PDB file of C-alpha atoms and ligand atoms in Angstrom:
ATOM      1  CA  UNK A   1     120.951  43.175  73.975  1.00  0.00           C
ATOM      2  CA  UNK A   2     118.372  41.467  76.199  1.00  0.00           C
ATOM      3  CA  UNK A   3     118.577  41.034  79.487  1.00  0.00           C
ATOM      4  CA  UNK A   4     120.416  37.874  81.585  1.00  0.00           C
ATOM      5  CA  UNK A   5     118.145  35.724  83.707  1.00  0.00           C
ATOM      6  CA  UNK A   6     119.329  32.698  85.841  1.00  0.00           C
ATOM      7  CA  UNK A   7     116.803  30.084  86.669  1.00  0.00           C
ATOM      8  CA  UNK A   8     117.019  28.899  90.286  1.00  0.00           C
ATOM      9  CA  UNK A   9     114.340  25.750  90.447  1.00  0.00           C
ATOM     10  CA  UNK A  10     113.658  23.162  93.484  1.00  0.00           C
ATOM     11  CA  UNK A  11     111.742  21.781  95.843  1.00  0.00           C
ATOM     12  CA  UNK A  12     110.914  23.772  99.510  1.00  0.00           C
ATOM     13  CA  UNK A  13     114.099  24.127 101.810  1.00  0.00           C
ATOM     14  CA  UNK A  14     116.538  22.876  99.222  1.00  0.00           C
ATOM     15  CA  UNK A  15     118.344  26.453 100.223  1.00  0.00           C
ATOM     16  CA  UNK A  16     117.458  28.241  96.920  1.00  0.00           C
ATOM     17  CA  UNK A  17     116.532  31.361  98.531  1.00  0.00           C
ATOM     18  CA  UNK A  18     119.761  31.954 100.450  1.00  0.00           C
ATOM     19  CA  UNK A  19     122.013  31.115  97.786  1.00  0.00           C
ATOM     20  CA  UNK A  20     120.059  32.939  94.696  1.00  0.00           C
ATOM     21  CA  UNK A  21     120.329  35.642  97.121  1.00  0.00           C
ATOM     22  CA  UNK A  22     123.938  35.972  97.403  1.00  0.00           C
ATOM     23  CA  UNK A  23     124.724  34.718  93.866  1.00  0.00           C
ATOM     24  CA  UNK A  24     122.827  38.151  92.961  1.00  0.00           C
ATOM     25  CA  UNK A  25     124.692  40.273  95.020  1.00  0.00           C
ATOM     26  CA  UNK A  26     127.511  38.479  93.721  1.00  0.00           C
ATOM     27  CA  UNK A  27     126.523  39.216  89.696  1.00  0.00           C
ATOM     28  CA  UNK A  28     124.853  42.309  90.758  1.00  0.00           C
ATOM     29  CA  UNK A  29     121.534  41.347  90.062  1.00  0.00           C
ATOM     30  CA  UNK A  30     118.236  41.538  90.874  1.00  0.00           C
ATOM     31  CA  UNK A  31     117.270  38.706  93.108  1.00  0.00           C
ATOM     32  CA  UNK A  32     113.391  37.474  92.455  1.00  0.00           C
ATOM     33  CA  UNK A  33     111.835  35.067  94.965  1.00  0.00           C
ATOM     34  CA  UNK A  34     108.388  33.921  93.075  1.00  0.00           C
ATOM     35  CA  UNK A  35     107.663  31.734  96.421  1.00  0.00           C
ATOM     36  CA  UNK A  36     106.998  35.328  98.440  1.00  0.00           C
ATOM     37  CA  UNK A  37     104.923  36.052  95.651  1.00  0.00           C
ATOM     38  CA  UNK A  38     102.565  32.932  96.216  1.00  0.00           C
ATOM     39  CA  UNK A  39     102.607  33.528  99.774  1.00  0.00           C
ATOM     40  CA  UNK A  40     101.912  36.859  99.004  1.00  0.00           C
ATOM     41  CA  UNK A  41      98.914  35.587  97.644  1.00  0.00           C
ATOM     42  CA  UNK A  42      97.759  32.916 100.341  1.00  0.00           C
ATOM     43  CA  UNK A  43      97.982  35.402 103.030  1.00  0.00           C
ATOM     44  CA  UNK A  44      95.331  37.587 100.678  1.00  0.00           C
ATOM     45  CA  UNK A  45      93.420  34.206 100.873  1.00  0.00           C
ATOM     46  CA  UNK A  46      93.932  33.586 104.549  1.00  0.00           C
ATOM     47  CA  UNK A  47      92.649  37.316 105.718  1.00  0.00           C
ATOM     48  CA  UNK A  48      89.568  36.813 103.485  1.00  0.00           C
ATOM     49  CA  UNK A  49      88.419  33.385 105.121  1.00  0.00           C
ATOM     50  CA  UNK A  50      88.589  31.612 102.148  1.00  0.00           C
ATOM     51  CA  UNK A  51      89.272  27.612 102.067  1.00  0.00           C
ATOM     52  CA  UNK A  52      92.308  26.482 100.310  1.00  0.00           C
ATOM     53  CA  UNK A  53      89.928  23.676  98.445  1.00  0.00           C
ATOM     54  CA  UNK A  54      87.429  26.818  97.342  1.00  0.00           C
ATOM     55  CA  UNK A  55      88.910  27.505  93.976  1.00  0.00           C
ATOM     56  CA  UNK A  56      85.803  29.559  93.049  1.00  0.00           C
ATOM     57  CA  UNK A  57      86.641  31.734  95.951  1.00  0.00           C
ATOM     58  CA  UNK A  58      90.195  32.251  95.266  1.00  0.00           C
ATOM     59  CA  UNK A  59      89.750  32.977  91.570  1.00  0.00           C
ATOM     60  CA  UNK A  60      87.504  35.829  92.238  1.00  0.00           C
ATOM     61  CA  UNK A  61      89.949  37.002  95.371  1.00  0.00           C
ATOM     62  CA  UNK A  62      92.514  36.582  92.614  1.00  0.00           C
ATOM     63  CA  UNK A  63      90.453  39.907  91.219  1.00  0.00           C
ATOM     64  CA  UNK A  64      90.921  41.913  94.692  1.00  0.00           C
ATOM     65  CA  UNK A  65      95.053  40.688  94.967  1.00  0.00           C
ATOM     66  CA  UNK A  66      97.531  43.366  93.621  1.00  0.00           C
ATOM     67  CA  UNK A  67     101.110  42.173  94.445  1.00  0.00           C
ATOM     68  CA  UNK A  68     104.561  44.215  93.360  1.00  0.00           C
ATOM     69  CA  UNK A  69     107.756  43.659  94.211  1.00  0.00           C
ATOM     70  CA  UNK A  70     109.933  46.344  95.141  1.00  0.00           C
ATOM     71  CA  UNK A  71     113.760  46.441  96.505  1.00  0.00           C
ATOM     72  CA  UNK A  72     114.889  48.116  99.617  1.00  0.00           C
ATOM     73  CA  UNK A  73     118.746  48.129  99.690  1.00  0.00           C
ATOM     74  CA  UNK A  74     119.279  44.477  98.447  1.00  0.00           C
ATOM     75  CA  UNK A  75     116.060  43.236  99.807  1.00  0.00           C
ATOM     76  CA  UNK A  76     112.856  42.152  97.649  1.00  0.00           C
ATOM     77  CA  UNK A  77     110.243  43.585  99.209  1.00  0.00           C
ATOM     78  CA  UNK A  78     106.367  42.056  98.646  1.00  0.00           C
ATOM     79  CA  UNK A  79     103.583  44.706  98.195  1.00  0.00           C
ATOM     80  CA  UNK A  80      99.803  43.410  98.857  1.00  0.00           C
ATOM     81  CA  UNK A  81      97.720  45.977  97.931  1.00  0.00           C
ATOM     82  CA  UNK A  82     100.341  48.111  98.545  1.00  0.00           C
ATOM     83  CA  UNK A  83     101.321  46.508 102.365  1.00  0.00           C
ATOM     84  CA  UNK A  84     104.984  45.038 102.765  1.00  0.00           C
ATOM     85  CA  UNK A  85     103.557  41.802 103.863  1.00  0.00           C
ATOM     86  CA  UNK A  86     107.406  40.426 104.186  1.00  0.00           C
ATOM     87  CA  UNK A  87     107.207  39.807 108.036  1.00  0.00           C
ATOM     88  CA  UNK A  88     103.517  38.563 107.455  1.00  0.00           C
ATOM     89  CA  UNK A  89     104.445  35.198 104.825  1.00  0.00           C
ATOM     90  CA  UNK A  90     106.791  32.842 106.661  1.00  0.00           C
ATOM     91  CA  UNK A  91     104.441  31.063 108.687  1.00  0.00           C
ATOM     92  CA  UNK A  92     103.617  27.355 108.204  1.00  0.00           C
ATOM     93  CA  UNK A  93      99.923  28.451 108.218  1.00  0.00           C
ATOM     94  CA  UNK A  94     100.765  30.307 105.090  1.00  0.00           C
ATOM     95  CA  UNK A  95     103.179  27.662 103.624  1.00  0.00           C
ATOM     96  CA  UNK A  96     100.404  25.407 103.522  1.00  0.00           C
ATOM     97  CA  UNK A  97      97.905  27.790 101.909  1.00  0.00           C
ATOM     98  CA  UNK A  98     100.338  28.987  99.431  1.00  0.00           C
ATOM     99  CA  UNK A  99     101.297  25.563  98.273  1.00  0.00           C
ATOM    100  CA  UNK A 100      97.704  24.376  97.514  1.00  0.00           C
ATOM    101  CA  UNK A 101      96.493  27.618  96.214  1.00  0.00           C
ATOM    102  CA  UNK A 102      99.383  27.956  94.000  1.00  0.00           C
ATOM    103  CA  UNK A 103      98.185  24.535  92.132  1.00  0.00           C
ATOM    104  CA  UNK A 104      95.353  27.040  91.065  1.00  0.00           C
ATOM    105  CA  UNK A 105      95.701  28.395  87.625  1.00  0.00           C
ATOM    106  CA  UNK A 106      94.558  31.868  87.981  1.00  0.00           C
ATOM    107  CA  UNK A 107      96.569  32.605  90.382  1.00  0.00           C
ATOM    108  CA  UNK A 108      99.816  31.483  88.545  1.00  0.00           C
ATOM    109  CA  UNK A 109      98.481  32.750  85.321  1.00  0.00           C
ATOM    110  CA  UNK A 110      98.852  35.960  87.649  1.00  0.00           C
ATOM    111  CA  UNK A 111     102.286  35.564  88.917  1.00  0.00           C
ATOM    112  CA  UNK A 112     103.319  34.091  86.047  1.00  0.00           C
ATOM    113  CA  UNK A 113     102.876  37.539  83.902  1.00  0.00           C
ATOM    114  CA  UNK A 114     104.651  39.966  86.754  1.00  0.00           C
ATOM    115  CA  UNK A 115     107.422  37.518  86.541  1.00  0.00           C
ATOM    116  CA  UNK A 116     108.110  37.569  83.381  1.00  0.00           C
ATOM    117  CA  UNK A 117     107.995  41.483  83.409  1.00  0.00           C
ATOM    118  CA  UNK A 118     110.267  41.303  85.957  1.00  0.00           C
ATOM    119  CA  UNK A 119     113.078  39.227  84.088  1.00  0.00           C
ATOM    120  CA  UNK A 120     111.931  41.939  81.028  1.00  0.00           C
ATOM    121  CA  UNK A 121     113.510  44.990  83.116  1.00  0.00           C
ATOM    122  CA  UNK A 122     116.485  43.547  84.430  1.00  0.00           C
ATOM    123  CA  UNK A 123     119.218  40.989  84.697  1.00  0.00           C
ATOM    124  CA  UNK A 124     117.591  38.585  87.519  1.00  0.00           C
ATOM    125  CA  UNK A 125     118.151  35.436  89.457  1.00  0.00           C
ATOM    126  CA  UNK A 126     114.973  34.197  89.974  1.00  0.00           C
ATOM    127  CA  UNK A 127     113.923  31.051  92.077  1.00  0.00           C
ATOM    128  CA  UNK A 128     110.817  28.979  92.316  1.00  0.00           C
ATOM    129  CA  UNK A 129     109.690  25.967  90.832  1.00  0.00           C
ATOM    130  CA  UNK A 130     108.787  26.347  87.404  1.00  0.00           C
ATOM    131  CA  UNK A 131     111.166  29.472  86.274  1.00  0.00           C
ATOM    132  CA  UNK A 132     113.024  27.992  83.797  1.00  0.00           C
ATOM    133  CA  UNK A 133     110.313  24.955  82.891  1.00  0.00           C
ATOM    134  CA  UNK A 134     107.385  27.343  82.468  1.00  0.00           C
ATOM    135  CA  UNK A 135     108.159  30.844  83.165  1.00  0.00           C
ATOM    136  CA  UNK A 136     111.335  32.004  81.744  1.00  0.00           C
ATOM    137  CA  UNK A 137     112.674  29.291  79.058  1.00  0.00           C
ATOM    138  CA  UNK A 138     115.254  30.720  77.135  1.00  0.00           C
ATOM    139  CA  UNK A 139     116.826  31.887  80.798  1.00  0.00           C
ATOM    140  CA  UNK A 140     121.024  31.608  80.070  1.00  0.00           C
ATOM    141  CA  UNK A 141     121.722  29.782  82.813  1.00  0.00           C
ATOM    142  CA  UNK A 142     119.197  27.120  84.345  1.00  0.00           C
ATOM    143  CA  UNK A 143     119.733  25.044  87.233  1.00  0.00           C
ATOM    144  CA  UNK A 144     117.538  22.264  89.403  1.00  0.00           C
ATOM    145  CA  UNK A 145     118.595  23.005  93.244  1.00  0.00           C
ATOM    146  CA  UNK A 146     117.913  19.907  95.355  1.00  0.00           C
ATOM    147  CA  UNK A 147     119.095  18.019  98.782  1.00  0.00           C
ATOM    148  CA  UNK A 148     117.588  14.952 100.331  1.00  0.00           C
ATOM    149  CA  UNK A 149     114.088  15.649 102.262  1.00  0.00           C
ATOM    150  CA  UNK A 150     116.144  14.712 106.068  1.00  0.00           C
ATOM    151  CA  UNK A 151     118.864  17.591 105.189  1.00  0.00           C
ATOM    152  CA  UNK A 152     116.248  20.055 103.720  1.00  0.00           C
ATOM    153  CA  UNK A 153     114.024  19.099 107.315  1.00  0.00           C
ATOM    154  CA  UNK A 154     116.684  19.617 108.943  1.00  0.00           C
ATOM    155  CA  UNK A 155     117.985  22.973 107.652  1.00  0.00           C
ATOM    156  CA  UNK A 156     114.297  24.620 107.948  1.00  0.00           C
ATOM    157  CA  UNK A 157     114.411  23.308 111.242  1.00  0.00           C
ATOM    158  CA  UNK A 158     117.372  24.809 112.457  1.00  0.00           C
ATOM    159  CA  UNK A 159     115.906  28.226 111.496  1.00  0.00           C
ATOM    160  CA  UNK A 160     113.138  28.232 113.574  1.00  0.00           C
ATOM    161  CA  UNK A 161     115.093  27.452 116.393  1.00  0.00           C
ATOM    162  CA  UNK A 162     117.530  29.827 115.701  1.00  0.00           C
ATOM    163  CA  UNK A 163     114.491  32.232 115.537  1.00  0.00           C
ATOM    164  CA  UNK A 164     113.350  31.321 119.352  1.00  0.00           C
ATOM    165  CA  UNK A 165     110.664  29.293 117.174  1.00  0.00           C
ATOM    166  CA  UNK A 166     109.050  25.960 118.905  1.00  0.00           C
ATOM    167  CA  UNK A 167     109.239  23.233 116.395  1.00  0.00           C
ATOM    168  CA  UNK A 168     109.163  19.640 115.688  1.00  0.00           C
ATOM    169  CA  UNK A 169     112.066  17.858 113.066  1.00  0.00           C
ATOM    170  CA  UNK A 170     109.318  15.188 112.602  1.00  0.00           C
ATOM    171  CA  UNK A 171     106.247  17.364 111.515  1.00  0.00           C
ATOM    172  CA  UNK A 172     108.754  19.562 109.481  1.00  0.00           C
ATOM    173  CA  UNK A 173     109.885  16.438 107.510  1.00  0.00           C
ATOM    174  CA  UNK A 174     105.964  15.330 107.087  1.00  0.00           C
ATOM    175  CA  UNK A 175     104.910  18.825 106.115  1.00  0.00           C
ATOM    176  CA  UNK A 176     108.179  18.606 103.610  1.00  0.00           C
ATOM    177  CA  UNK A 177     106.868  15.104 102.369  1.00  0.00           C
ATOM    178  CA  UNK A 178     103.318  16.548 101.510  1.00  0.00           C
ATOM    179  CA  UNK A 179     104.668  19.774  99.795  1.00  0.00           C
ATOM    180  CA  UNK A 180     107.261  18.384  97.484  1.00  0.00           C
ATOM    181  CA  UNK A 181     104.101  15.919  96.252  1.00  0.00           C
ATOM    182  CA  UNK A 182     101.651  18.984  95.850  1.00  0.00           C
ATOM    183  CA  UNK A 183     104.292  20.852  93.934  1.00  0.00           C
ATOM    184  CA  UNK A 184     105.233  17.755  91.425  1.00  0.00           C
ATOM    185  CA  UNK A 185     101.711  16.649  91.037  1.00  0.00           C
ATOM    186  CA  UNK A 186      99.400  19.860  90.295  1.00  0.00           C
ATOM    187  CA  UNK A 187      98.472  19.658  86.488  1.00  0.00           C
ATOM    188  CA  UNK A 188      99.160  22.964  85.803  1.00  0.00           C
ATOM    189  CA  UNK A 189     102.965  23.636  85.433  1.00  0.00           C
ATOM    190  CA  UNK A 190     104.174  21.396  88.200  1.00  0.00           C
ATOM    191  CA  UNK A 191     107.836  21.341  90.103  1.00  0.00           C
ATOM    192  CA  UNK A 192     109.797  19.362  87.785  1.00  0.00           C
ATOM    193  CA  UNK A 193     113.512  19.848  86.003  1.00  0.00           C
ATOM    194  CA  UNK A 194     113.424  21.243  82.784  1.00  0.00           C
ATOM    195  CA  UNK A 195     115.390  19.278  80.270  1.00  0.00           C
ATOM    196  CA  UNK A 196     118.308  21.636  79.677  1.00  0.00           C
ATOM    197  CA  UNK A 197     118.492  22.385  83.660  1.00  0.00           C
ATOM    198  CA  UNK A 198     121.773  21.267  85.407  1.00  0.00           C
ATOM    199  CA  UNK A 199     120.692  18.948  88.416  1.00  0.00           C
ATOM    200  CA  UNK A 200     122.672  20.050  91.506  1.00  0.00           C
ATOM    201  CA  UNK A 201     122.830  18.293  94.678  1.00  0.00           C
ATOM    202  CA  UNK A 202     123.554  20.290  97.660  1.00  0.00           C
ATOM    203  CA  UNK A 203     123.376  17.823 100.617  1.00  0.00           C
ATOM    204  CA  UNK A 204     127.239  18.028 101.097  1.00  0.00           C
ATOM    205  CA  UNK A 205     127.825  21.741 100.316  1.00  0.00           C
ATOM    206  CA  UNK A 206     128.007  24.895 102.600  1.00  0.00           C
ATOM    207  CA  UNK A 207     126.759  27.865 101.069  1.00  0.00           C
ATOM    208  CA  UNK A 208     129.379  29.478 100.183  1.00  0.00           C
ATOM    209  CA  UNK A 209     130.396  26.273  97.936  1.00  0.00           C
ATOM    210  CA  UNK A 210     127.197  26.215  96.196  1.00  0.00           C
ATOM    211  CA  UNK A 211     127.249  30.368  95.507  1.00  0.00           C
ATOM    212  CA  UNK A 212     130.813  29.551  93.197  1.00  0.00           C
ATOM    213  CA  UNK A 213     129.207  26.602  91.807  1.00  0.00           C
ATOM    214  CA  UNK A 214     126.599  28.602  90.577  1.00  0.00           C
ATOM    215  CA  UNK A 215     128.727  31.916  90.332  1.00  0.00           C
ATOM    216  CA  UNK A 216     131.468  30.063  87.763  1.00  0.00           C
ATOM    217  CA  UNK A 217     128.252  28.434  85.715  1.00  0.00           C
ATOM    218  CA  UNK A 218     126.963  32.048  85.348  1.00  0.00           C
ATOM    219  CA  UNK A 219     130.452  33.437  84.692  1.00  0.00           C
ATOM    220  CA  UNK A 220     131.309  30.470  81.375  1.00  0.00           C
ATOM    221  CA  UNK A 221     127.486  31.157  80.509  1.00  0.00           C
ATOM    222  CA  UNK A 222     128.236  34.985  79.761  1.00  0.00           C
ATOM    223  CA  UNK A 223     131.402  34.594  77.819  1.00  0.00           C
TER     224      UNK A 223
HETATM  225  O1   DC B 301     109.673  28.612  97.823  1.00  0.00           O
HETATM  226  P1   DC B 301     108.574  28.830  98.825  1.00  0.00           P
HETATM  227  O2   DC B 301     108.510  27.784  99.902  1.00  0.00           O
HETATM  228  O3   DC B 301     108.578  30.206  99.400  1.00  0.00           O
HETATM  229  O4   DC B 301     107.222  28.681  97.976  1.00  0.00           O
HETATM  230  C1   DC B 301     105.942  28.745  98.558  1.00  0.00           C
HETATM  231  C2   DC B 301     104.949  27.886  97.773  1.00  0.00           C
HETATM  232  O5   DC B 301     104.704  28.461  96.493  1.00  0.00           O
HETATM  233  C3   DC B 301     105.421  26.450  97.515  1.00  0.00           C
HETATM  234  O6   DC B 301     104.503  25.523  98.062  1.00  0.00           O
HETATM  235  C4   DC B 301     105.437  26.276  96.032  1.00  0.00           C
HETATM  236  C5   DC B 301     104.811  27.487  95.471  1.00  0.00           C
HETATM  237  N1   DC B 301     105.592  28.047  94.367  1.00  0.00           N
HETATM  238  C6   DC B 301     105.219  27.710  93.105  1.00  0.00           C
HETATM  239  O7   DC B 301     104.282  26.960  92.933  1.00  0.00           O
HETATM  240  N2   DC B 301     105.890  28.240  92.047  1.00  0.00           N
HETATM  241  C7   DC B 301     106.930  29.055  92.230  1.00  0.00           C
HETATM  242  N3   DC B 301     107.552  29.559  91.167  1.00  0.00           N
HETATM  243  C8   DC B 301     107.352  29.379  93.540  1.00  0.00           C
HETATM  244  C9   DC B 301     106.662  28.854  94.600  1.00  0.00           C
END
């Protein structure tokens, strides 16, 4: 028997991270979060001085990139050239590199293929933006994770105040604005629902409501 794979798709801060997270621990999974890969990436592109609009440049840095992804009691851990570069990837400097260098096809070619290795090896909840439009199609249970662009502002900006982080709601919204655009409008496998992906809503739900949601969908999908 093949493995199961869940398909967690959406654009940035619609919470996808913290619930695939915890709907894996839940279904004892592995928990794969493709962004961290990308930012992975732009971080490679950011120490090597490269442009984000140099696509020459970051196909051939595409050459000198080696990212794995390991776990470390629960946690996915992102190897660059063999660094954790975890604590390294949450900046809004590399938020903004990853999401125009991930329009690049090389570099999702790239991602693309450890992904699917990944979901190969073991039963996974994987989120991104194209996982089960692009990357893992026949995944059992597929579901489109979105909330309106003020509540998805507002929850990313929460967290950088929680984490002693100056910030601005306004330029968090704008910076929101310009991503979910980049991400629906690359040519090359762009953020979009797949047809057979369940469209939830999550402006109204706590977390833990959104975990069953998704916890009783994987549950009727196994049986
Ligand atoms: O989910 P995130 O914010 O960590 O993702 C970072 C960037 O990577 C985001 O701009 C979109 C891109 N991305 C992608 O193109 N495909 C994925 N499967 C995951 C992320």
């Amino acid at each position: 028997m093949g493995y199961f794979s869940i398909a967690l798709d959406g654009p940035a801060g619609a919470g996808k991270s913290t619930v695939a997270k915890k709907l894996a621990t839940k279904l004892g999974y592995i928990y794969v979060d493709t962004g961290a890969m990308y930012r992975a990436m732009a971080l490679h592109f950011i120490r090597n001085g490269i442009s984000a609009e140099d696509s020459g440049a970051i196909e051939a840095a595409c050459e000198t990139a080696d990212v794995t992804i390991t776990h470390q009691n629960g946690e996915q851990v992102v190897l660059l050239n063999g660094e954790n570069v975890n604590g390294l990837i949450r900046t809004e400097e590399v938020s903004q590199m990853a999401s125009i260098s991930s329009a690049n096809k090389q570099v999702r070619l790239k991602m693309v293929e450890l992904q699917r290795q990944l979901a190969k090896q073991e039963n996974v909840v994987m989120d991104g933006r194209d996982i089960g439009s692009y990357v893992l199609p026949d995944a059992n249970v597929k579901v489109f994770l979105t909330a309106s662009v003020e509540v998805r502002a507002k929850r990313r900006y929460d967290e950088q105040i929680a984490k002693g982080m100056e910030c601005s709601l306004a330029e968090i919204e704008e910076n929101i604005r310009e991503r979910d655009y980049r991400d629906s409008h690359r040519e090359f496998a762009p953020l979009v629902q797949a047809e057979d992906a369940v469209l939830m809503d999550n402006s109204d739900m706590t977390i833990e409501e959104n975990v069953e949601k998704l916890y009783e969908m994987c549950m009727s999908a196994q049986n």
